CSV table of N, CA, C and O in Angstrom, one decimal:
chain,number,residue,atom,x,y,z
A,97,PHE,N,160.5,23.4,5.9
A,97,PHE,CA,160.0,24.1,4.2
A,97,PHE,C,158.8,24.3,4.0
A,97,PHE,O,158.2,22.9,4.7
A,98,ASP,N,158.2,24.8,3.2
A,98,ASP,CA,157.1,25.4,2.5
A,98,ASP,C,155.6,25.3,3.7
A,98,ASP,O,154.9,24.6,2.7
A,99,GLY,N,156.0,25.0,4.5
A,99,GLY,CA,155.2,24.8,5.4
A,99,GLY,C,154.6,24.0,6.0
A,99,GLY,O,154.0,23.3,6.8
A,100,SER,N,155.4,22.8,5.2
A,100,SER,CA,154.4,21.1,5.1
A,100,SER,C,155.6,20.6,6.1
A,100,SER,O,155.0,19.6,6.8
A,101,LYS,N,156.8,21.0,6.0
A,101,LYS,CA,157.6,20.1,6.5
A,101,LYS,C,159.0,21.0,7.1
A,101,LYS,O,159.8,21.3,6.6
A,102,GLN,N,159.5,20.9,8.1
A,102,GLN,CA,160.9,21.3,8.3
A,102,GLN,C,162.1,20.1,8.2
A,102,GLN,O,162.0,18.9,8.8
A,103,ILE,N,163.0,20.5,8.4
A,103,ILE,CA,164.7,20.0,8.0
A,103,ILE,C,165.7,20.1,8.2
A,103,ILE,O,165.9,21.8,8.1
A,104,SER,N,166.7,19.8,8.8
A,104,SER,CA,167.9,20.4,9.7
A,104,SER,C,168.6,20.1,8.6
A,104,SER,O,169.0,18.7,7.6
A,105,GLY,N,170.1,20.3,8.3
A,105,GLY,CA,171.1,20.6,7.2
A,105,GLY,C,172.6,21.0,7.9
A,105,GLY,O,171.9,22.5,8.6
A,106,GLU,N,173.3,20.8,7.8
A,106,GLU,CA,174.5,21.1,7.7
A,106,GLU,C,175.4,22.1,6.9
A,106,GLU,O,175.0,21.9,5.4
A,107,THR,N,175.7,23.5,7.1
A,107,THR,CA,176.1,24.0,6.6
A,107,THR,C,177.2,23.7,5.1
A,107,THR,O,178.2,23.5,6.0
A,108,PHE,N,177.4,23.3,3.9
A,108,PHE,CA,178.7,22.7,3.5
A,108,PHE,C,179.1,24.3,2.7
A,108,PHE,O,180.6,23.7,2.6
A,109,ASP,N,178.4,24.7,2.5
A,109,ASP,CA,179.1,26.5,1.4
A,109,ASP,C,177.8,27.2,1.6
A,109,ASP,O,177.0,27.1,1.7
A,110,ILE,N,178.9,28.1,1.7
A,110,ILE,CA,177.2,29.3,2.0
A,110,ILE,C,178.2,31.0,1.6
A,110,ILE,O,179.8,30.8,0.9
A,111,SER,N,177.5,32.0,0.8
A,111,SER,CA,177.6,32.6,0.2
A,111,SER,C,177.3,34.2,0.3
A,111,SER,O,175.7,33.8,0.8
A,112,ALA,N,177.0,35.0,-0.5
A,112,ALA,CA,176.3,36.6,-0.1
A,112,ALA,C,174.9,35.7,-1.0
A,112,ALA,O,174.1,36.3,-1.1
A,113,ASN,N,175.0,34.9,-1.9
A,113,ASN,CA,173.9,34.6,-2.7
A,113,ASN,C,173.8,33.4,-2.9
A,113,ASN,O,172.0,32.9,-3.2
A,114,GLY,N,173.1,32.7,-1.6
A,114,GLY,CA,173.2,31.4,-1.7
A,114,GLY,C,173.3,30.5,-0.7
A,114,GLY,O,174.6,30.9,-0.2
A,115,VAL,N,172.7,29.3,-0.5
A,115,VAL,CA,173.3,28.3,0.9
A,115,VAL,C,173.5,26.8,0.0
A,115,VAL,O,172.5,26.3,-0.9
A,116,ARG,N,174.1,26.2,0.9
A,116,ARG,CA,174.6,24.9,0.1
A,116,ARG,C,174.9,23.6,1.6
A,116,ARG,O,175.7,23.6,2.1
A,117,ILE,N,173.5,22.8,1.6
A,117,ILE,CA,173.8,22.4,3.2
A,117,ILE,C,174.0,20.5,2.5
A,117,ILE,O,173.4,20.3,1.4
A,118,ILE,N,174.1,19.7,3.7
A,118,ILE,CA,174.2,18.1,3.8
A,118,ILE,C,173.1,18.2,3.9
A,118,ILE,O,172.2,18.6,4.6
A,119,ILE,N,172.2,17.1,3.8
A,119,ILE,CA,171.2,16.9,4.0
A,119,ILE,C,171.3,15.2,4.3
A,119,ILE,O,172.2,14.2,3.8
A,120,ASP,N,170.4,14.5,5.3
A,120,ASP,CA,170.5,12.6,5.3
A,120,ASP,C,169.8,12.1,4.1
A,120,ASP,O,170.0,11.3,4.1
A,121,ASP,N,168.8,12.6,3.5
A,121,ASP,CA,168.1,12.0,2.6
A,121,ASP,C,167.8,12.4,1.7
A,121,ASP,O,167.9,13.7,1.4
A,122,ASN,N,166.3,12.1,1.0
A,122,ASN,CA,166.1,12.3,-0.6
A,122,ASN,C,165.3,12.8,-0.5
A,122,ASN,O,163.8,12.4,-1.1
A,123,TYR,N,164.7,14.2,0.2
A,123,TYR,CA,163.7,14.6,0.4
A,123,TYR,C,163.5,15.1,-0.9
A,123,TYR,O,164.6,16.2,-2.0
A,124,GLN,N,162.0,16.0,-1.1
A,124,GLN,CA,161.8,16.7,-2.9
A,124,GLN,C,161.7,17.7,-2.2
A,124,GLN,O,160.5,18.2,-1.7
A,125,PHE,N,162.2,18.6,-2.4
A,125,PHE,CA,162.4,19.8,-2.3
A,125,PHE,C,161.6,20.8,-3.8
A,125,PHE,O,161.2,20.6,-4.3
A,126,PRO,N,160.4,21.9,-2.7
A,126,PRO,CA,159.5,22.7,-2.7
A,126,PRO,C,160.2,23.9,-3.7
A,126,PRO,O,161.9,24.1,-4.0
A,127,GLU,N,159.5,24.5,-4.5
A,127,GLU,CA,160.5,24.9,-5.9
A,127,GLU,C,161.4,26.6,-4.7
A,127,GLU,O,162.5,27.1,-5.1
A,128,PHE,N,160.3,26.8,-3.8
A,128,PHE,CA,161.0,27.9,-3.0
A,128,PHE,C,160.7,27.6,-1.8
A,128,PHE,O,160.3,26.1,-1.4
A,129,ALA,N,161.3,28.2,-0.8
A,129,ALA,CA,161.6,27.2,0.8
A,129,ALA,C,162.5,28.8,1.3
A,129,ALA,O,162.9,29.5,1.5
A,130,ASP,N,161.4,28.3,3.1
A,130,ASP,CA,161.9,29.1,4.4
A,130,ASP,C,163.6,28.6,4.5
A,130,ASP,O,163.3,27.8,5.2
A,131,ILE,N,164.1,29.3,4.7
A,131,ILE,CA,165.3,29.3,4.8
A,131,ILE,C,165.9,30.0,6.1
A,131,ILE,O,165.8,31.1,6.7
A,132,THR,N,165.8,29.3,7.3
A,132,THR,CA,166.6,29.9,8.8
A,132,THR,C,168.5,30.0,9.2
A,132,THR,O,168.6,28.3,9.1
A,133,LEU,N,168.9,30.2,9.1
A,133,LEU,CA,171.1,30.2,9.0
A,133,LEU,C,171.0,30.8,10.6
A,133,LEU,O,170.7,32.2,10.4
A,134,TYR,N,171.8,29.6,11.4
A,134,TYR,CA,172.0,30.4,12.9
A,134,TYR,C,173.3,30.7,12.3
A,134,TYR,O,174.4,29.5,12.2
A,135,LEU,N,173.3,31.5,12.5
A,135,LEU,CA,175.5,32.3,12.5
A,135,LEU,C,175.8,32.8,13.3
A,135,LEU,O,175.0,32.8,14.6
A,136,PRO,N,176.8,33.7,13.4
A,136,PRO,CA,177.8,33.4,14.9
A,136,PRO,C,177.2,35.2,14.5
A,136,PRO,O,177.1,36.0,14.3
A,137,GLU,N,177.0,35.7,15.7
A,137,GLU,CA,176.1,36.4,16.8
A,137,GLU,C,174.5,37.4,15.5
A,137,GLU,O,174.2,38.3,15.4
A,138,ARG,N,174.0,36.4,14.6
A,138,ARG,CA,173.0,36.4,13.6
A,138,ARG,C,172.1,35.2,13.3
A,138,ARG,O,173.1,34.4,12.9
A,139,THR,N,171.1,35.5,13.2
A,139,THR,CA,170.4,34.7,13.0
A,139,THR,C,169.3,34.8,11.7
A,139,THR,O,169.1,36.7,11.6
A,140,ILE,N,169.6,34.6,10.6
A,140,ILE,CA,169.2,34.8,9.4
A,140,ILE,C,167.6,34.0,8.5
A,140,ILE,O,167.8,32.8,8.5
A,141,VAL,N,166.8,34.6,8.4
A,141,VAL,CA,165.8,34.2,7.9
A,141,VAL,C,165.2,34.7,7.0
A,141,VAL,O,164.9,35.7,6.4
A,142,THR,N,165.5,34.2,5.4
A,142,THR,CA,164.9,34.1,4.3
A,142,THR,C,164.4,33.9,3.6
A,142,THR,O,164.5,31.7,3.6
A,143,GLU,N,163.1,33.6,2.2
A,143,GLU,CA,163.1,32.5,1.5
A,143,GLU,C,164.1,32.4,0.1
A,143,GLU,O,165.3,33.4,-0.2
A,144,ALA,N,164.2,31.1,-0.5
A,144,ALA,CA,165.2,31.0,-1.1
A,144,ALA,C,164.5,29.9,-2.6
A,144,ALA,O,163.8,29.1,-2.3
A,145,LYS,N,165.1,29.9,-3.2
A,145,LYS,CA,164.9,28.8,-4.6
A,145,LYS,C,165.9,28.2,-4.6
A,145,LYS,O,166.9,28.3,-4.4
A,146,TYR,N,165.0,26.5,-4.0
A,146,TYR,CA,165.6,25.0,-4.6
A,146,TYR,C,166.0,25.4,-6.2
A,146,TYR,O,165.6,25.2,-6.8
A,147,VAL,N,167.7,25.0,-5.7
A,147,VAL,CA,168.6,24.8,-7.6
A,147,VAL,C,168.7,23.5,-7.4
A,147,VAL,O,168.2,23.2,-8.8
A,148,ARG,N,169.2,22.4,-7.0
A,148,ARG,CA,169.4,21.3,-6.7
A,148,ARG,C,169.9,20.5,-5.8
A,148,ARG,O,170.1,20.8,-4.7
A,149,THR,N,169.7,18.9,-6.0
A,149,THR,CA,170.3,18.2,-5.1
A,149,THR,C,171.7,17.2,-5.8
A,149,THR,O,171.4,16.9,-7.1
A,150,ASP,N,172.4,17.7,-5.4
A,150,ASP,CA,173.4,16.6,-5.8
A,150,ASP,C,174.1,15.9,-4.5
A,150,ASP,O,174.5,16.0,-3.8
A,151,GLU,N,175.3,14.5,-5.3
A,151,GLU,CA,175.9,13.4,-4.1
A,151,GLU,C,177.2,13.5,-5.1
A,151,GLU,O,177.4,13.6,-6.1
A,152,GLU,N,178.3,13.6,-3.4
A,152,GLU,CA,179.5,13.7,-4.2
A,152,GLU,C,180.1,12.8,-2.6
A,152,GLU,O,179.8,13.5,-1.3
A,153,ASP,N,180.5,11.8,-2.8
A,153,ASP,CA,181.2,10.8,-1.9
A,153,ASP,C,180.5,9.9,-0.9
A,153,ASP,O,180.1,10.7,-0.1
A,154,ASN,N,178.9,10.1,-1.3
A,154,ASN,CA,177.9,9.9,-0.8
A,154,ASN,C,177.4,10.6,-0.1
A,154,ASN,O,176.7,10.3,1.3
A,155,ILE,N,177.4,12.0,-0.4
A,155,ILE,CA,176.9,12.7,0.8
A,155,ILE,C,176.7,13.8,-0.4
A,155,ILE,O,176.2,14.2,-1.4
A,156,LYS,N,174.9,14.0,0.5
A,156,LYS,CA,174.1,14.5,-0.6
A,156,LYS,C,173.9,16.1,0.1
A,156,LYS,O,174.2,17.0,1.1
A,157,LYS,N,173.5,16.9,-1.0
A,157,LYS,CA,173.9,18.5,-0.4
A,157,LYS,C,172.9,19.5,-1.6
A,157,LYS,O,173.2,18.9,-3.0
A,158,ALA,N,171.9,20.3,-1.0
A,158,ALA,CA,171.5,21.2,-1.4
A,158,ALA,C,171.6,22.5,-1.4
A,158,ALA,O,171.9,23.0,-0.8
A,159,SER,N,171.4,22.4,-3.1
A,159,SER,CA,171.3,24.3,-3.0
A,159,SER,C,170.2,24.8,-3.2
A,159,SER,O,169.5,24.6,-3.7
A,160,PHE,N,170.6,26.2,-2.6
A,160,PHE,CA,169.0,27.0,-2.9
A,160,PHE,C,170.3,28.5,-2.8
A,160,PHE,O,171.1,28.9,-2.7
A,161,SER,N,169.1,29.3,-4.0
A,161,SER,CA,169.7,30.4,-4.2
A,161,SER,C,168.9,31.5,-2.9
A,161,SER,O,167.8,31.2,-2.9
A,162,PHE,N,169.2,32.2,-2.0
A,162,PHE,CA,168.4,33.5,-1.5
A,162,PHE,C,168.0,34.0,-2.2
A,162,PHE,O,167.7,35.1,-3.6
A,163,ILE,N,166.5,34.4,-2.2
A,163,ILE,CA,165.7,35.4,-2.5
A,163,ILE,C,165.2,37.0,-1.4
A,163,ILE,O,165.0,36.3,-0.5
A,164,ASN,N,165.2,38.0,-1.7
A,164,ASN,CA,164.5,39.2,-1.0
A,164,ASN,C,165.4,38.9,0.0
A,164,ASN,O,165.1,39.6,1.4
A,165,LEU,N,167.0,39.0,0.1
A,165,LEU,CA,167.2,38.6,1.6
A,165,LEU,C,167.8,40.1,1.8
A,165,LEU,O,168.5,41.2,0.7
A,166,SER,N,167.9,40.5,3.2
A,166,SER,CA,167.9,42.3,3.0
A,166,SER,C,169.4,42.5,3.4
A,166,SER,O,170.7,41.9,3.6
A,167,GLU,N,169.7,43.6,2.6
A,167,GLU,CA,170.8,44.3,2.9
A,167,GLU,C,171.5,44.6,4.2
A,167,GLU,O,173.0,43.9,3.5
A,168,ALA,N,171.1,44.1,5.0
A,168,ALA,CA,171.6,44.2,6.5
A,168,ALA,C,172.3,42.5,6.2
A,168,ALA,O,173.8,42.5,6.9
A,169,ASP,N,171.7,41.9,5.9
A,169,ASP,CA,172.2,40.5,6.0
A,169,ASP,C,172.6,39.7,5.2
A,169,ASP,O,173.3,39.2,4.9
A,170,LEU,N,172.3,41.3,3.5
A,170,LEU,CA,173.5,40.6,2.6
A,170,LEU,C,175.1,41.0,2.9
A,170,LEU,O,175.7,40.1,2.4
A,171,ASN,N,174.8,42.4,3.5
A,171,ASN,CA,176.2,42.9,4.0
A,171,ASN,C,177.2,41.4,5.1
A,171,ASN,O,178.1,41.4,4.9
A,172,TYR,N,176.1,41.4,6.1
A,172,TYR,CA,176.4,40.7,7.2
A,172,TYR,C,176.8,39.1,6.4
A,172,TYR,O,178.4,38.9,6.8
A,173,LEU,N,176.7,38.4,5.9
A,173,LEU,CA,177.1,37.0,5.3
A,173,LEU,C,178.4,37.3,4.0
A,173,LEU,O,179.0,36.7,4.4
A,174,SER,N,178.5,38.8,3.0
A,174,SER,CA,179.4,38.9,3.1
A,174,SER,C,180.8,38.9,3.6
A,174,SER,O,181.8,39.3,3.8
A,175,GLN,N,180.5,40.2,4.8
A,175,GLN,CA,181.4,40.2,5.6
A,175,GLN,C,182.3,38.5,5.8
A,175,GLN,O,183.4,38.4,6.5
A,176,ILE,N,181.4,37.8,6.8
A,176,ILE,CA,181.5,36.4,7.1
A,176,ILE,C,182.3,35.6,6.2
A,176,ILE,O,183.7,35.4,6.4
A,177,CYS,N,181.3,35.6,5.1
A,177,CYS,CA,182.2,34.5,3.9
A,177,CYS,C,183.9,35.6,3.0
A,177,CYS,O,185.3,34.8,3.3
A,178,PHE,N,183.7,36.9,3.7
A,178,PHE,CA,185.5,37.7,3.3
A,178,PHE,C,186.2,37.6,4.6
A,178,PHE,O,187.8,36.7,4.3
A,179,LYS,N,185.9,37.4,5.6
A,179,LYS,CA,186.6,36.7,7.0
A,179,LYS,C,187.1,34.7,6.7
A,179,LYS,O,188.4,35.2,6.7
A,180,MET,N,185.9,34.2,5.9
A,180,MET,CA,186.4,33.0,6.3
A,180,MET,C,187.9,32.6,4.9
A,180,MET,O,188.6,32.2,5.1
A,181,GLN,N,187.5,33.2,3.8
A,181,GLN,CA,189.1,33.4,2.4
A,181,GLN,C,189.6,33.9,3.0
A,181,GLN,O,190.8,33.0,2.5
A,182,LEU,N,190.1,35.3,3.8
A,182,LEU,CA,190.9,35.4,4.0
A,182,LEU,C,191.8,34.3,5.4
A,182,LEU,O,193.4,34.0,5.1
A,183,GLU,N,190.9,33.6,6.4
A,183,GLU,CA,191.9,32.4,7.2
A,183,GLU,C,191.9,31.9,6.7
A,183,GLU,O,193.1,31.3,6.7
A,184,ALA,N,191.5,31.1,5.1
A,184,ALA,CA,191.9,30.0,5.0
A,184,ALA,C,193.3,30.5,3.9
A,184,ALA,O,193.5,30.1,4.0
A,185,ARG,N,192.9,31.6,3.5
A,185,ARG,CA,194.8,31.7,2.7
A,185,ARG,C,195.7,32.1,4.2
A,185,ARG,O,197.0,31.3,3.3
A,186,ARG,N,195.2,32.5,5.2
A,186,ARG,CA,196.4,32.9,6.3
A,186,ARG,C,196.8,31.3,6.6
A,186,ARG,O,197.8,30.7,6.3
A,187,LYS,N,196.0,30.2,6.4
A,187,LYS,CA,196.4,28.8,6.8
A,187,LYS,C,197.3,28.2,5.8
A,187,LYS,O,198.4,27.8,5.9
A,188,ASN,N,196.6,28.3,4.4
A,188,ASN,CA,197.5,27.5,3.1
A,188,ASN,C,199.3,29.1,3.1
A,188,ASN,O,200.3,27.9,2.7
A,189,LEU,N,199.0,29.6,4.1
A,189,LEU,CA,200.3,30.7,3.5
A,189,LEU,C,201.3,29.8,4.8
A,189,LEU,O,202.7,30.1,4.8
A,190,LEU,N,200.9,29.5,5.8
A,190,LEU,CA,201.9,29.4,6.7
A,190,LEU,C,202.4,27.5,6.8
A,190,LEU,O,202.1,26.6,5.6
């Protein structure tokens, strides 16, 4: 992030608008950060605005909203999210 430090985190939640990642420590995020998402069939690199860090069940999560996401990447993320929602609904129906 911000060119001075890189951290890794597992994706907890993702949408076409932003991402929430699980983090290990109490890192002070800058207002803006560069984020790289490694997704099936595509890697997305975009700027994001830091929203907040919260803790739930002793798990820290940092939230970011995407800035300047390309239309192609936005469409790809929307398709991934839609597929995940369909799979979740199918599992609940079984």
